[in-house]
CSV table of N, CA and C in Angstrom, one decimal:
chain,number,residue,atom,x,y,z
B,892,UNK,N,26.1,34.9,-17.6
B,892,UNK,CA,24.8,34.8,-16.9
B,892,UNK,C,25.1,35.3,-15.4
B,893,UNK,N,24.5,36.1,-14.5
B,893,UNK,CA,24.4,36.6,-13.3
B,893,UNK,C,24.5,35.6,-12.6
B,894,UNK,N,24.7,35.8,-11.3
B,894,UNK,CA,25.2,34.4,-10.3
B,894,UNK,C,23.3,33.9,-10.0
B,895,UNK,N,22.1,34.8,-9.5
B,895,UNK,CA,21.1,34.6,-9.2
B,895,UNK,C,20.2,34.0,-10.5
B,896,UNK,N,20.4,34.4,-11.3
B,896,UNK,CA,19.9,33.9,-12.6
B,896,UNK,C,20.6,32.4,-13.0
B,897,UNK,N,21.5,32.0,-12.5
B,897,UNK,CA,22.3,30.7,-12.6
B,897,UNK,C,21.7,29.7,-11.3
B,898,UNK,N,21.3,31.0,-10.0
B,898,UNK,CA,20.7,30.2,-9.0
B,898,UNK,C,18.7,30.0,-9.2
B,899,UNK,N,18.4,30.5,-9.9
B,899,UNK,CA,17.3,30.6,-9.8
B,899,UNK,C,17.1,29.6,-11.4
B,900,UNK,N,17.9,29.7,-12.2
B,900,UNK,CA,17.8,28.0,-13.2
B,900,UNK,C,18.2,27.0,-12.6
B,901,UNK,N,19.2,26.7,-11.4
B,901,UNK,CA,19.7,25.5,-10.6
B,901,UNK,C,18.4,25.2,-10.0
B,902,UNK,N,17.8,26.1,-9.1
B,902,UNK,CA,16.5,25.7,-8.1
B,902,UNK,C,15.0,25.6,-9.0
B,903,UNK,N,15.1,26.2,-10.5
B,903,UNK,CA,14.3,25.1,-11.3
B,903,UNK,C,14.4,23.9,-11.8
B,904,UNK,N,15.6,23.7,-11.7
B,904,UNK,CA,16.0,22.0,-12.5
B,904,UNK,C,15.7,21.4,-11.6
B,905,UNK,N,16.2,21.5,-10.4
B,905,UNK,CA,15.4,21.3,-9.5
B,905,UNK,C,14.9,20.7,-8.4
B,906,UNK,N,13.6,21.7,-8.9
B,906,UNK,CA,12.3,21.7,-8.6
B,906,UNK,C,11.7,20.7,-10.0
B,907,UNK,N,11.8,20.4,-10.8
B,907,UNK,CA,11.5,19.5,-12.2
B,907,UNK,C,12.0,18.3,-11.8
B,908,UNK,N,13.2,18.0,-11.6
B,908,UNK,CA,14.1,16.8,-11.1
B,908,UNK,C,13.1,16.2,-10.0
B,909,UNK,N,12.8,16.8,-9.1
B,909,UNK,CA,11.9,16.2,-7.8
B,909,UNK,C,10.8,16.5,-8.3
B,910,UNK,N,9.9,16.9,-9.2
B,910,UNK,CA,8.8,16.6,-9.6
B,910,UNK,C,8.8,15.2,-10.4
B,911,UNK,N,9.8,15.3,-11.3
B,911,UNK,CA,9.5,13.9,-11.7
B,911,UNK,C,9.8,12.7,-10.9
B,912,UNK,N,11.1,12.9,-10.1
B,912,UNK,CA,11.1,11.8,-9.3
B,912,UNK,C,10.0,11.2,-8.5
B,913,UNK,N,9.2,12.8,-7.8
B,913,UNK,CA,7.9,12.3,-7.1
B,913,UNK,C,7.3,11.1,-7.8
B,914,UNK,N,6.8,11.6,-9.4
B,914,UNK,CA,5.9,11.0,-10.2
B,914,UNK,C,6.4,9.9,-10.0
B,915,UNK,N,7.8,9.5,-10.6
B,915,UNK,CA,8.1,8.2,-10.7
B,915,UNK,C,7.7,7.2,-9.8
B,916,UNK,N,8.1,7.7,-8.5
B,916,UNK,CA,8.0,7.4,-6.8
B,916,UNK,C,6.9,6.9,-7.0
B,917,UNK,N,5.8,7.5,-7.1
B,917,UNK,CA,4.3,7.7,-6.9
B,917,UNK,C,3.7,6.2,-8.0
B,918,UNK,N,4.3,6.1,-9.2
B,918,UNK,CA,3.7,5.4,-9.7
B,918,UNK,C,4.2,3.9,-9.3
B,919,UNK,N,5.4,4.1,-8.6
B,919,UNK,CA,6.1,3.0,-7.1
B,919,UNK,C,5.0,2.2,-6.8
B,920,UNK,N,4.3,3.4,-6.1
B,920,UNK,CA,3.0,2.9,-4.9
B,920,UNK,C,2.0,2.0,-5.6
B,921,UNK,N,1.8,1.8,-6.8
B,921,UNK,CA,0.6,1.9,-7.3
B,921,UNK,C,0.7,0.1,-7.2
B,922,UNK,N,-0.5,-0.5,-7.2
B,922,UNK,CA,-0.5,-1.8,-7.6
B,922,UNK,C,0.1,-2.7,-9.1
B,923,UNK,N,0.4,-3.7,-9.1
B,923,UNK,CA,0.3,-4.0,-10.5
B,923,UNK,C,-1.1,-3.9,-11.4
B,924,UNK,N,-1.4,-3.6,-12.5
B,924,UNK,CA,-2.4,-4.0,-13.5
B,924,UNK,C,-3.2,-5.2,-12.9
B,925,UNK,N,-2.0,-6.6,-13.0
B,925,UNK,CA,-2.7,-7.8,-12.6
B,925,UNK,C,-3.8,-8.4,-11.5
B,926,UNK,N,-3.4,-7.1,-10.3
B,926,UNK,CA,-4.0,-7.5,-9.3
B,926,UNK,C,-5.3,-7.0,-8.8
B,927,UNK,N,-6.2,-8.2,-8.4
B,927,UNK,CA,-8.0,-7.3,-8.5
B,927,UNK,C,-8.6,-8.1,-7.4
B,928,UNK,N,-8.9,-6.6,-6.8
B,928,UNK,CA,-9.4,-7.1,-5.6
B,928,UNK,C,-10.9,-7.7,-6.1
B,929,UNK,N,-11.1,-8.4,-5.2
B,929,UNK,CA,-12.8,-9.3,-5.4
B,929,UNK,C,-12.0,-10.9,-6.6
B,930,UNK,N,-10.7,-11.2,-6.8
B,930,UNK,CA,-10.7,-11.8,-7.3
B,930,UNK,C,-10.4,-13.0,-6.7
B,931,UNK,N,-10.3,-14.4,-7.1
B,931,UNK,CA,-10.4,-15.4,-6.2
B,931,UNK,C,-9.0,-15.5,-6.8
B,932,UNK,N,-8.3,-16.8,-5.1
B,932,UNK,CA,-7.1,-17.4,-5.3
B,932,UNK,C,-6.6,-18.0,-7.2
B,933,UNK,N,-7.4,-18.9,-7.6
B,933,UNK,CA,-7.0,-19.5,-8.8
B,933,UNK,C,-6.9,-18.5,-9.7
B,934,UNK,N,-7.3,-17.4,-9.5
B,934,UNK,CA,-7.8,-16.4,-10.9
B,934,UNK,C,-6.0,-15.9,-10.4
B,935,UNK,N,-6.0,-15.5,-9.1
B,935,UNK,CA,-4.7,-14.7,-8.8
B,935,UNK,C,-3.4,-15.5,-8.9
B,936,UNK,N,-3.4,-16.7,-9.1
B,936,UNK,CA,-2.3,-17.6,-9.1
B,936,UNK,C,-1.2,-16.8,-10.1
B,937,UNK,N,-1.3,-17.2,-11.5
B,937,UNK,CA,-0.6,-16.7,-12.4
B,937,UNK,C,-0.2,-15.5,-11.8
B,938,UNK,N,-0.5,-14.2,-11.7
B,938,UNK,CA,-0.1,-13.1,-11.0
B,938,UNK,C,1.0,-13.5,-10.3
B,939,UNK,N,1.0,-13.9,-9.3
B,939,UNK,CA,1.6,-14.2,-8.1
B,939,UNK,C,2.9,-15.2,-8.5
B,940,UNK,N,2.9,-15.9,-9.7
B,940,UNK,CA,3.9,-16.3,-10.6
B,940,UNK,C,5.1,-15.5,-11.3
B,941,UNK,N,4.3,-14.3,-11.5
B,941,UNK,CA,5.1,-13.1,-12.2
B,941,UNK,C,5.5,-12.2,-10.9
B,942,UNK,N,4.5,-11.8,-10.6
B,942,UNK,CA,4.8,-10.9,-9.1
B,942,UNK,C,6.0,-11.4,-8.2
B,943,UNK,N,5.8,-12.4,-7.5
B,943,UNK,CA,6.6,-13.0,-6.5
B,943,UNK,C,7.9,-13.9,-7.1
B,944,UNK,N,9.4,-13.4,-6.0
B,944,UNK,CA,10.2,-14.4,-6.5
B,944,UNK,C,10.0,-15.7,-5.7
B,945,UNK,N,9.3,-15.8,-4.6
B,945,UNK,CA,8.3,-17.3,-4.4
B,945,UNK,C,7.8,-16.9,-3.1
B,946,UNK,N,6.4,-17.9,-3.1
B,946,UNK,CA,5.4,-17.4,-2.2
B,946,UNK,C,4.6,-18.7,-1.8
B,947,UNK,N,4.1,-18.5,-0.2
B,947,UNK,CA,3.6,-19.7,0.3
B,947,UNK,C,1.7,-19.3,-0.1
B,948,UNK,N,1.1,-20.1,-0.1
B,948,UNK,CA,-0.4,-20.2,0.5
B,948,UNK,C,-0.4,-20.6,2.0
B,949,UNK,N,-1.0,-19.6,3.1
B,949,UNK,CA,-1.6,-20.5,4.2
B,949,UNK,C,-3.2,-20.4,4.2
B,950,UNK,N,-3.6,-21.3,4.8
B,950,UNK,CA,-5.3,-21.6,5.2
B,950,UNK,C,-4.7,-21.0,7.1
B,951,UNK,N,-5.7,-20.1,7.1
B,951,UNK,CA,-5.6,-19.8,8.1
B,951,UNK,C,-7.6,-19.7,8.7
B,952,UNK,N,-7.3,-19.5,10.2
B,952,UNK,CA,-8.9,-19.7,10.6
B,952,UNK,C,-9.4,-18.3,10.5
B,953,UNK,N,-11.1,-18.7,9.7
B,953,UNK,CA,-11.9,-17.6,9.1
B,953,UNK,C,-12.1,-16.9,10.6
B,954,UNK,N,-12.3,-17.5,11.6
B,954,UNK,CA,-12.4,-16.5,12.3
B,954,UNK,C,-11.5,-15.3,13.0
B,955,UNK,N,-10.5,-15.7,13.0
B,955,UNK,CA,-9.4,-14.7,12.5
B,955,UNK,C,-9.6,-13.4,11.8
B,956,UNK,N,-10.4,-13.5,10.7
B,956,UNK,CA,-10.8,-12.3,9.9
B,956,UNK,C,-11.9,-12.3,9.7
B,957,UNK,N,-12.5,-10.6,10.7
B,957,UNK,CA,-13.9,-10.3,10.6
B,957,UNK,C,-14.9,-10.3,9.6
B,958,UNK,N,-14.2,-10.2,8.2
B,958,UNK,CA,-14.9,-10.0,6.9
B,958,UNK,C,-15.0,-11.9,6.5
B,959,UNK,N,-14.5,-12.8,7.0
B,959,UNK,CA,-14.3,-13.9,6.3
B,959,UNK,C,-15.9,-14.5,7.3
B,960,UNK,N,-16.3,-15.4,6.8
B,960,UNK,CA,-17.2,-16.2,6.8
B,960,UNK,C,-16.8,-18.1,6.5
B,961,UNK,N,-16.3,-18.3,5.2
B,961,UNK,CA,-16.1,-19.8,5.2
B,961,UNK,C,-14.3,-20.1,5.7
B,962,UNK,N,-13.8,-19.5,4.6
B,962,UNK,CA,-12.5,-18.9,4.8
B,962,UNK,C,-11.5,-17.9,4.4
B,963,UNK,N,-10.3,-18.3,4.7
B,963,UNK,CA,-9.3,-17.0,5.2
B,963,UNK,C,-8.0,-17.8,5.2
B,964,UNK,N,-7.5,-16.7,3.5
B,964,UNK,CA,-6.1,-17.4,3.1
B,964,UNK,C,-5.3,-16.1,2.9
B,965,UNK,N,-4.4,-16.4,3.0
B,965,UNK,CA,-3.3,-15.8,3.0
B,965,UNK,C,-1.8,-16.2,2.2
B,966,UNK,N,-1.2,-15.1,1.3
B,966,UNK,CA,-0.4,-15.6,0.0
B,966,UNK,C,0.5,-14.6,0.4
B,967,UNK,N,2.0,-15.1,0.5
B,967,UNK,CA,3.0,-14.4,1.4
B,967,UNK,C,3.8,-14.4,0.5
B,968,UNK,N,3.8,-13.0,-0.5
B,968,UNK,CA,4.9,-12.9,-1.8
B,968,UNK,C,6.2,-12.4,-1.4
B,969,UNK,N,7.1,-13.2,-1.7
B,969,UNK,CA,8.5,-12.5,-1.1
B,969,UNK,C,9.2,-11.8,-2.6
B,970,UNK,N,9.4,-10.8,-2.8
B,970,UNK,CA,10.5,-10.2,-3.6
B,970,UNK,C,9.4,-9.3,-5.0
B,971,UNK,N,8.1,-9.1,-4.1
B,971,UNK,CA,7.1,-8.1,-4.6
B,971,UNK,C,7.4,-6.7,-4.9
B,972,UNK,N,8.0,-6.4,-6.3
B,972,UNK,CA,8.5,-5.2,-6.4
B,972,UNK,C,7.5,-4.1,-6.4
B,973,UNK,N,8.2,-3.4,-5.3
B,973,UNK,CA,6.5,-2.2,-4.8
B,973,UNK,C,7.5,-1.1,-4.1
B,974,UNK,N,7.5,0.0,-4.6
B,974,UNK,CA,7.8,1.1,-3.9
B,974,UNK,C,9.3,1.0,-3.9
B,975,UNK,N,10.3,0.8,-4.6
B,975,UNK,CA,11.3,0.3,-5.0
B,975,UNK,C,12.3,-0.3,-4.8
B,976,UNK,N,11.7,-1.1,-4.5
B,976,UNK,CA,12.2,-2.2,-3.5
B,976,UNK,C,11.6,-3.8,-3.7
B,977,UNK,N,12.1,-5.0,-3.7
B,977,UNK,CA,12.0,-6.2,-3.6
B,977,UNK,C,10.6,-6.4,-1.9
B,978,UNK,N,9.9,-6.4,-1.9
B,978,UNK,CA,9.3,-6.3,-0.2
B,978,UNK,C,8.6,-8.0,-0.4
B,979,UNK,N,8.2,-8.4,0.9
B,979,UNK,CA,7.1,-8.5,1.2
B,979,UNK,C,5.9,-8.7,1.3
B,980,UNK,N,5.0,-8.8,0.6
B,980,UNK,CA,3.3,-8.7,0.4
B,980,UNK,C,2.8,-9.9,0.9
B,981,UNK,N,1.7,-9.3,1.3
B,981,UNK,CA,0.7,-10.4,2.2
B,981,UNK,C,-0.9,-10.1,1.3
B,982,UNK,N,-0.8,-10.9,0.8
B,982,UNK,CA,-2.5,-11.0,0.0
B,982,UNK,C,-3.5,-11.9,0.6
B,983,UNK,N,-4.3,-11.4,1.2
B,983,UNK,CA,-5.4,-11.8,2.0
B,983,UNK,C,-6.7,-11.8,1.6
B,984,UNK,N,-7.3,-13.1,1.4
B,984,UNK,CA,-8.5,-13.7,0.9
B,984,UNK,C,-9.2,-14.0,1.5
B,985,UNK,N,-10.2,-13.6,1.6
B,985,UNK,CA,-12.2,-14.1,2.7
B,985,UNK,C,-13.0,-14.7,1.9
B,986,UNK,N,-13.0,-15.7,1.7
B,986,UNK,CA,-14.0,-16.5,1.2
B,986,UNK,C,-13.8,-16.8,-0.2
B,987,UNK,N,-12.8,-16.8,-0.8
B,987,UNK,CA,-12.0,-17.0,-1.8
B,987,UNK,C,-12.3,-15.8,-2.6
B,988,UNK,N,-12.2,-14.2,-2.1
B,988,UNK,CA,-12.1,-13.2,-2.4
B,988,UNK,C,-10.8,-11.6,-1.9
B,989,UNK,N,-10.0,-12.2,-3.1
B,989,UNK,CA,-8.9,-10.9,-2.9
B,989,UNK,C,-9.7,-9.5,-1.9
B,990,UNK,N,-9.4,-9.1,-0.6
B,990,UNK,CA,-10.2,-8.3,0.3
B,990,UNK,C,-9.0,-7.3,0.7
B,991,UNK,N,-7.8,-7.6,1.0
B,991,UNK,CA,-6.5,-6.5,1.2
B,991,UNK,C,-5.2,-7.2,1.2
B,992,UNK,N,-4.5,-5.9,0.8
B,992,UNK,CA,-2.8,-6.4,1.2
B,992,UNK,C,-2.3,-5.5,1.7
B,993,UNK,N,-1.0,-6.5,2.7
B,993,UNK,CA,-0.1,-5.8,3.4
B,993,UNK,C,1.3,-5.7,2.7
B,994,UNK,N,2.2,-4.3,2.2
B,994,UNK,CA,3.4,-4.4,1.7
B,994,UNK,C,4.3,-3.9,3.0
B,995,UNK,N,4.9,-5.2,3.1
B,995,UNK,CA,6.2,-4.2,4.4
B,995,UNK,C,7.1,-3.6,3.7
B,996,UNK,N,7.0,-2.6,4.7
B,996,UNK,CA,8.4,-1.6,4.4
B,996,UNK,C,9.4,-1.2,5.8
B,997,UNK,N,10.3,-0.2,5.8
B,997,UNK,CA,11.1,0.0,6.9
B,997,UNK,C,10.9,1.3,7.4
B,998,UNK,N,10.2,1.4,8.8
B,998,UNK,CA,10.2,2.6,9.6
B,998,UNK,C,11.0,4.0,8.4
B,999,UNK,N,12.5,3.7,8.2
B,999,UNK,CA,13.1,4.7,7.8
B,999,UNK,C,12.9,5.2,6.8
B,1000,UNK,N,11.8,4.7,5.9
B,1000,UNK,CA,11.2,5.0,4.6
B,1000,UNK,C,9.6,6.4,4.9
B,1001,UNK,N,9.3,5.6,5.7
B,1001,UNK,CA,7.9,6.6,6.3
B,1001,UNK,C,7.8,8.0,5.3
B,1002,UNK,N,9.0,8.9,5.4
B,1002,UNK,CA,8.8,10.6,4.7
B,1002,UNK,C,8.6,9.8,3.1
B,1003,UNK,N,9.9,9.5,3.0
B,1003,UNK,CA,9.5,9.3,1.4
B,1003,UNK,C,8.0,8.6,0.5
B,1004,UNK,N,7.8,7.5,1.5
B,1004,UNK,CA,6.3,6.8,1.0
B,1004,UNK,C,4.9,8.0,1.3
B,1005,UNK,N,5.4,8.4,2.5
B,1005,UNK,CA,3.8,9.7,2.5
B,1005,UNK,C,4.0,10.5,1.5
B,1006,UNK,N,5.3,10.8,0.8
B,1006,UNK,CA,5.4,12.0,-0.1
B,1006,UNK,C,5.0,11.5,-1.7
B,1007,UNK,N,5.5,9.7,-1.6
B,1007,UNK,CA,4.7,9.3,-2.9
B,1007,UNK,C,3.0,9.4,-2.7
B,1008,UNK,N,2.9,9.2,-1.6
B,1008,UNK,CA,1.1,8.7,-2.1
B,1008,UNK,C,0.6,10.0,-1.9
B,1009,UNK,N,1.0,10.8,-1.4
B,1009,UNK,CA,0.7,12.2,-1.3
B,1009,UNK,C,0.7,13.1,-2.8
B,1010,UNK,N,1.4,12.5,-3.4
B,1010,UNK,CA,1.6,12.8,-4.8
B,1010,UNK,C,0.7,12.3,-5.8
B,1011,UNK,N,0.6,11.0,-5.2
B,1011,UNK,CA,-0.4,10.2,-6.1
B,1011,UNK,C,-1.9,10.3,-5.7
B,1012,UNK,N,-2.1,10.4,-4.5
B,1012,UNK,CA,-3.8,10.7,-4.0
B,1012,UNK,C,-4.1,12.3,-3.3
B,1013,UNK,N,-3.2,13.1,-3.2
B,1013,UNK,CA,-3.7,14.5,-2.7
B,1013,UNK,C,-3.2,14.2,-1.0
B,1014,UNK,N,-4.3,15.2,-0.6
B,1014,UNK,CA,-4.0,15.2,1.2
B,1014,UNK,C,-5.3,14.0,1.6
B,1015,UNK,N,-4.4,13.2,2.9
B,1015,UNK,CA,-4.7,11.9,3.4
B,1015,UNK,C,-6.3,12.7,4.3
B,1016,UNK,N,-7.2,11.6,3.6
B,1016,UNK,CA,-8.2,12.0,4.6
B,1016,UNK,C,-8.2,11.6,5.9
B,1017,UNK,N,-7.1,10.9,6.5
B,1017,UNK,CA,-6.9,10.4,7.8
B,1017,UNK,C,-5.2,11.0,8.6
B,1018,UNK,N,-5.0,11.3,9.2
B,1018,UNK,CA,-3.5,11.5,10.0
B,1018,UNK,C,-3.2,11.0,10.7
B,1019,UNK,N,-3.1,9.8,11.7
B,1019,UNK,CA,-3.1,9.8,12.7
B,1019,UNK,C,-1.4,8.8,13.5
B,1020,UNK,N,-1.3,8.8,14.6
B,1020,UNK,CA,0.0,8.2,15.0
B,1020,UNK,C,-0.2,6.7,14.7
B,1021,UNK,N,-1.2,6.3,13.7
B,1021,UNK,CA,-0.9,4.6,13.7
B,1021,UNK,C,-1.1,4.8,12.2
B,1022,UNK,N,-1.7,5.5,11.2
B,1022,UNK,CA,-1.7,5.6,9.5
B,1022,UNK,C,-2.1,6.8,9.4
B,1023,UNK,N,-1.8,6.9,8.4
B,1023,UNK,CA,-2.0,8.0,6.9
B,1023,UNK,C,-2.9,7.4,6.2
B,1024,UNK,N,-4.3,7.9,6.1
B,1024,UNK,CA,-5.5,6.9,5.1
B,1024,UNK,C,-5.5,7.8,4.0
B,1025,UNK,N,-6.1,7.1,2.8
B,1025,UNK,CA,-5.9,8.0,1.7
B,1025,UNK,C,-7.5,7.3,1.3
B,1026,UNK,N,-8.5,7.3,2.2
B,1026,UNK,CA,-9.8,6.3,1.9
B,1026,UNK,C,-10.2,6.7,0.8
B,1027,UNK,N,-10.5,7.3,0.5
B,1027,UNK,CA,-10.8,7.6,-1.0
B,1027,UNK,C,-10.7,7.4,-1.9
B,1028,UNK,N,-9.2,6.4,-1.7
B,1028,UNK,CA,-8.6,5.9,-3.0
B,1028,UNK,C,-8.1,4.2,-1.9
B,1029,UNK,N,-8.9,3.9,-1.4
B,1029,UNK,CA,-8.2,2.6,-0.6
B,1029,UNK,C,-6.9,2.2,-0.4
B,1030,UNK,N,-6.1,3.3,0.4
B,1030,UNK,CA,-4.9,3.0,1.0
B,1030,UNK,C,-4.1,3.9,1.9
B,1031,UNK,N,-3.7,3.0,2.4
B,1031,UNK,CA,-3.3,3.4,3.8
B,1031,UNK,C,-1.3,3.0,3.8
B,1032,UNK,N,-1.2,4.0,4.7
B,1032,UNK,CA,0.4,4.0,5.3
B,1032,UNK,C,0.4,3.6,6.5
B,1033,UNK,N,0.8,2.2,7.2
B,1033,UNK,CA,0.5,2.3,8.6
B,1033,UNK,C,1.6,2.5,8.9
B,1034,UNK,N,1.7,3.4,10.3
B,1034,UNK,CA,3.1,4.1,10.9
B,1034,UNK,C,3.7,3.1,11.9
B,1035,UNK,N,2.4,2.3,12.8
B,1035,UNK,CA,3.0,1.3,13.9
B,1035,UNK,C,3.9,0.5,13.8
B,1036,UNK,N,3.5,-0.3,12.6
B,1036,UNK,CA,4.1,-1.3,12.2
B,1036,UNK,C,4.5,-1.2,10.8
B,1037,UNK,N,5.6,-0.8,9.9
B,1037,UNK,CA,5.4,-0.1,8.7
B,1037,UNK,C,5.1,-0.7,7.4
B,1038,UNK,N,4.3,-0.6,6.8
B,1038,UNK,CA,3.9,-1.1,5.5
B,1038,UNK,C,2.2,0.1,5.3
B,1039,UNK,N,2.0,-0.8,3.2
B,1039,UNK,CA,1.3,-0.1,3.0
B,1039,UNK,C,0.3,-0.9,3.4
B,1040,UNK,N,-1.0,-0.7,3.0
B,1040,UNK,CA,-2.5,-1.5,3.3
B,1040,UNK,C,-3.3,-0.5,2.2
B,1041,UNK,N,-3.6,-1.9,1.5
B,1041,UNK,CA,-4.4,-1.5,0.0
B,1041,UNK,C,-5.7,-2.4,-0.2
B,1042,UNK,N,-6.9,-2.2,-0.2
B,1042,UNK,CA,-8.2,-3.1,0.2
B,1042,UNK,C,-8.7,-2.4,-1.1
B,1043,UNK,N,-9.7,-3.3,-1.1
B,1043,UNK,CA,-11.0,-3.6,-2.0
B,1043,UNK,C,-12.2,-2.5,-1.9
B,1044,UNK,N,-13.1,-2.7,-2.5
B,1044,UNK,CA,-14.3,-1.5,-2.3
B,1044,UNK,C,-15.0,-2.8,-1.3
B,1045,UNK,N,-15.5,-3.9,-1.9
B,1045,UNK,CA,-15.6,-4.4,-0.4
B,1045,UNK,C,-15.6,-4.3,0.9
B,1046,UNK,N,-14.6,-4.2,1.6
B,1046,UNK,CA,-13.8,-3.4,2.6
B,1046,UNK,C,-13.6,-2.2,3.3
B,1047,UNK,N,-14.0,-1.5,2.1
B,1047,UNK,CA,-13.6,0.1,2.3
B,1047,UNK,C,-14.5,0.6,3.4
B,1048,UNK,N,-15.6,0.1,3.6
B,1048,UNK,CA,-16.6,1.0,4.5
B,1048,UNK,C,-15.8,0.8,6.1
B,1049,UNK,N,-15.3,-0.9,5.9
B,1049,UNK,CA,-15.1,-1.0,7.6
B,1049,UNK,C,-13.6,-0.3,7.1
B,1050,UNK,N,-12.9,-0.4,6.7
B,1050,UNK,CA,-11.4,0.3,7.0
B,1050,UNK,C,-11.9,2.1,7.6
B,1051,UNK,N,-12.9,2.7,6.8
B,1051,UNK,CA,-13.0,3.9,6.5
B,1051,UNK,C,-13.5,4.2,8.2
B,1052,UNK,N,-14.5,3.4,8.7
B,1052,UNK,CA,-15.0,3.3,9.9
B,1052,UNK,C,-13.8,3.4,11.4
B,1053,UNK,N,-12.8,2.2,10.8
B,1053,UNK,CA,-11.7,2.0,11.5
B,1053,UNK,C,-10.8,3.4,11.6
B,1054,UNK,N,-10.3,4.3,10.2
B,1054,UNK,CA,-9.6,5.5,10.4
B,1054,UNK,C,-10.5,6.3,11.3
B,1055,UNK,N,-12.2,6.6,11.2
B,1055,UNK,CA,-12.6,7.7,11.6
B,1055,UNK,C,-12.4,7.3,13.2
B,1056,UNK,N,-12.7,6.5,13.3
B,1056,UNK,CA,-12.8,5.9,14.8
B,1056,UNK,C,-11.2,6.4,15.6
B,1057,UNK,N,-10.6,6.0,14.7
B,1057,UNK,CA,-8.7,6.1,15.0
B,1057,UNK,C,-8.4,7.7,15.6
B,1058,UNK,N,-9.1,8.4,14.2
B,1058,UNK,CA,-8.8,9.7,14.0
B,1058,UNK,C,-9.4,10.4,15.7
B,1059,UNK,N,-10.7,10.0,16.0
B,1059,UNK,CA,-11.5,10.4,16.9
B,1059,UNK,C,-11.0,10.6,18.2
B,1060,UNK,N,-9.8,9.6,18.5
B,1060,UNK,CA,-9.3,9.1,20.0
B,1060,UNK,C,-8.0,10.5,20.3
């Protein structure tokens, strides 16, 4: 076989190899099945059984969160397998309604996580030096502080309000 014909099957395997990795990557990002936004704490318990290797409940004050009204809880999963890795998740309740979560991650991941959800939702309808929105599909990359942010249709209008406003400045 010719040396360019040997190079040009090496830079297709590849290009296949990081296709599927992407996918793989991509399907990283994705939520569990289990988890549903608009669902209350007791419905999400069991989840959070399987999900997390252990996790607190706080009651925290509704006024704290704009969308909450009676209250505002918060379920702090440690060892939430998301994006491939053991993380952090923060599941955040208004009124005993799943409304968003926070997945930490580490600044030094940033390329690789835009290139999964980039994979998985297209081009981010938002860019900006504090997220990557992907509104469209409810989720966001925040760059400030690093993790993902994944909300509800609920939600979606003020988040979506919040990128354009972001994007604006």
């Amino acid at each position: 076989m010719r040396p360019q014909n040997l190079l040009s099957l090496a830079a297709l395997s590849l290009a296949f190899f990081n296709a599927g990795c992407a996918t793989a990557y991509a399907e990283g990002t994705a939520l569990p099945a289990d988890v549903s936004f608009g669902a209350g704490l007791e419905a999400m318990s069991p989840a959070f059984d399987r999900l997390c290797d252990d996790y607190d409940v706080r009651t925290l004050d509704p006024a704290d969160l704009p969308v909450a009204e009676t209250s505002h809880v918060q379920v702090d999963c440690r060892g939430f397998d998301h994006a491939g890795a053991g993380r952090l998740a923060e599941f955040v309740f208004a009124d005993d309604s799943l409304v968003f979560i926070w997945v930490l991650t580490d600044a030094a991941e940033e390329a690789t996580h835009l290139a999964a959800l980039r994979a998985a939702h297209g081009t981010p309808t938002h860019d900006t030096p504090v997220f990557v929105a992907f509104a469209d599909d409810n989720v966001a990359l925040r760059r400030d502080e690093p993790e993902f942010l994944y909300y509800g249709d609920a939600v979606a209008p003020m988040y979506r309000a919040w990128f354009d406003q972001m994007a604006s400045q």
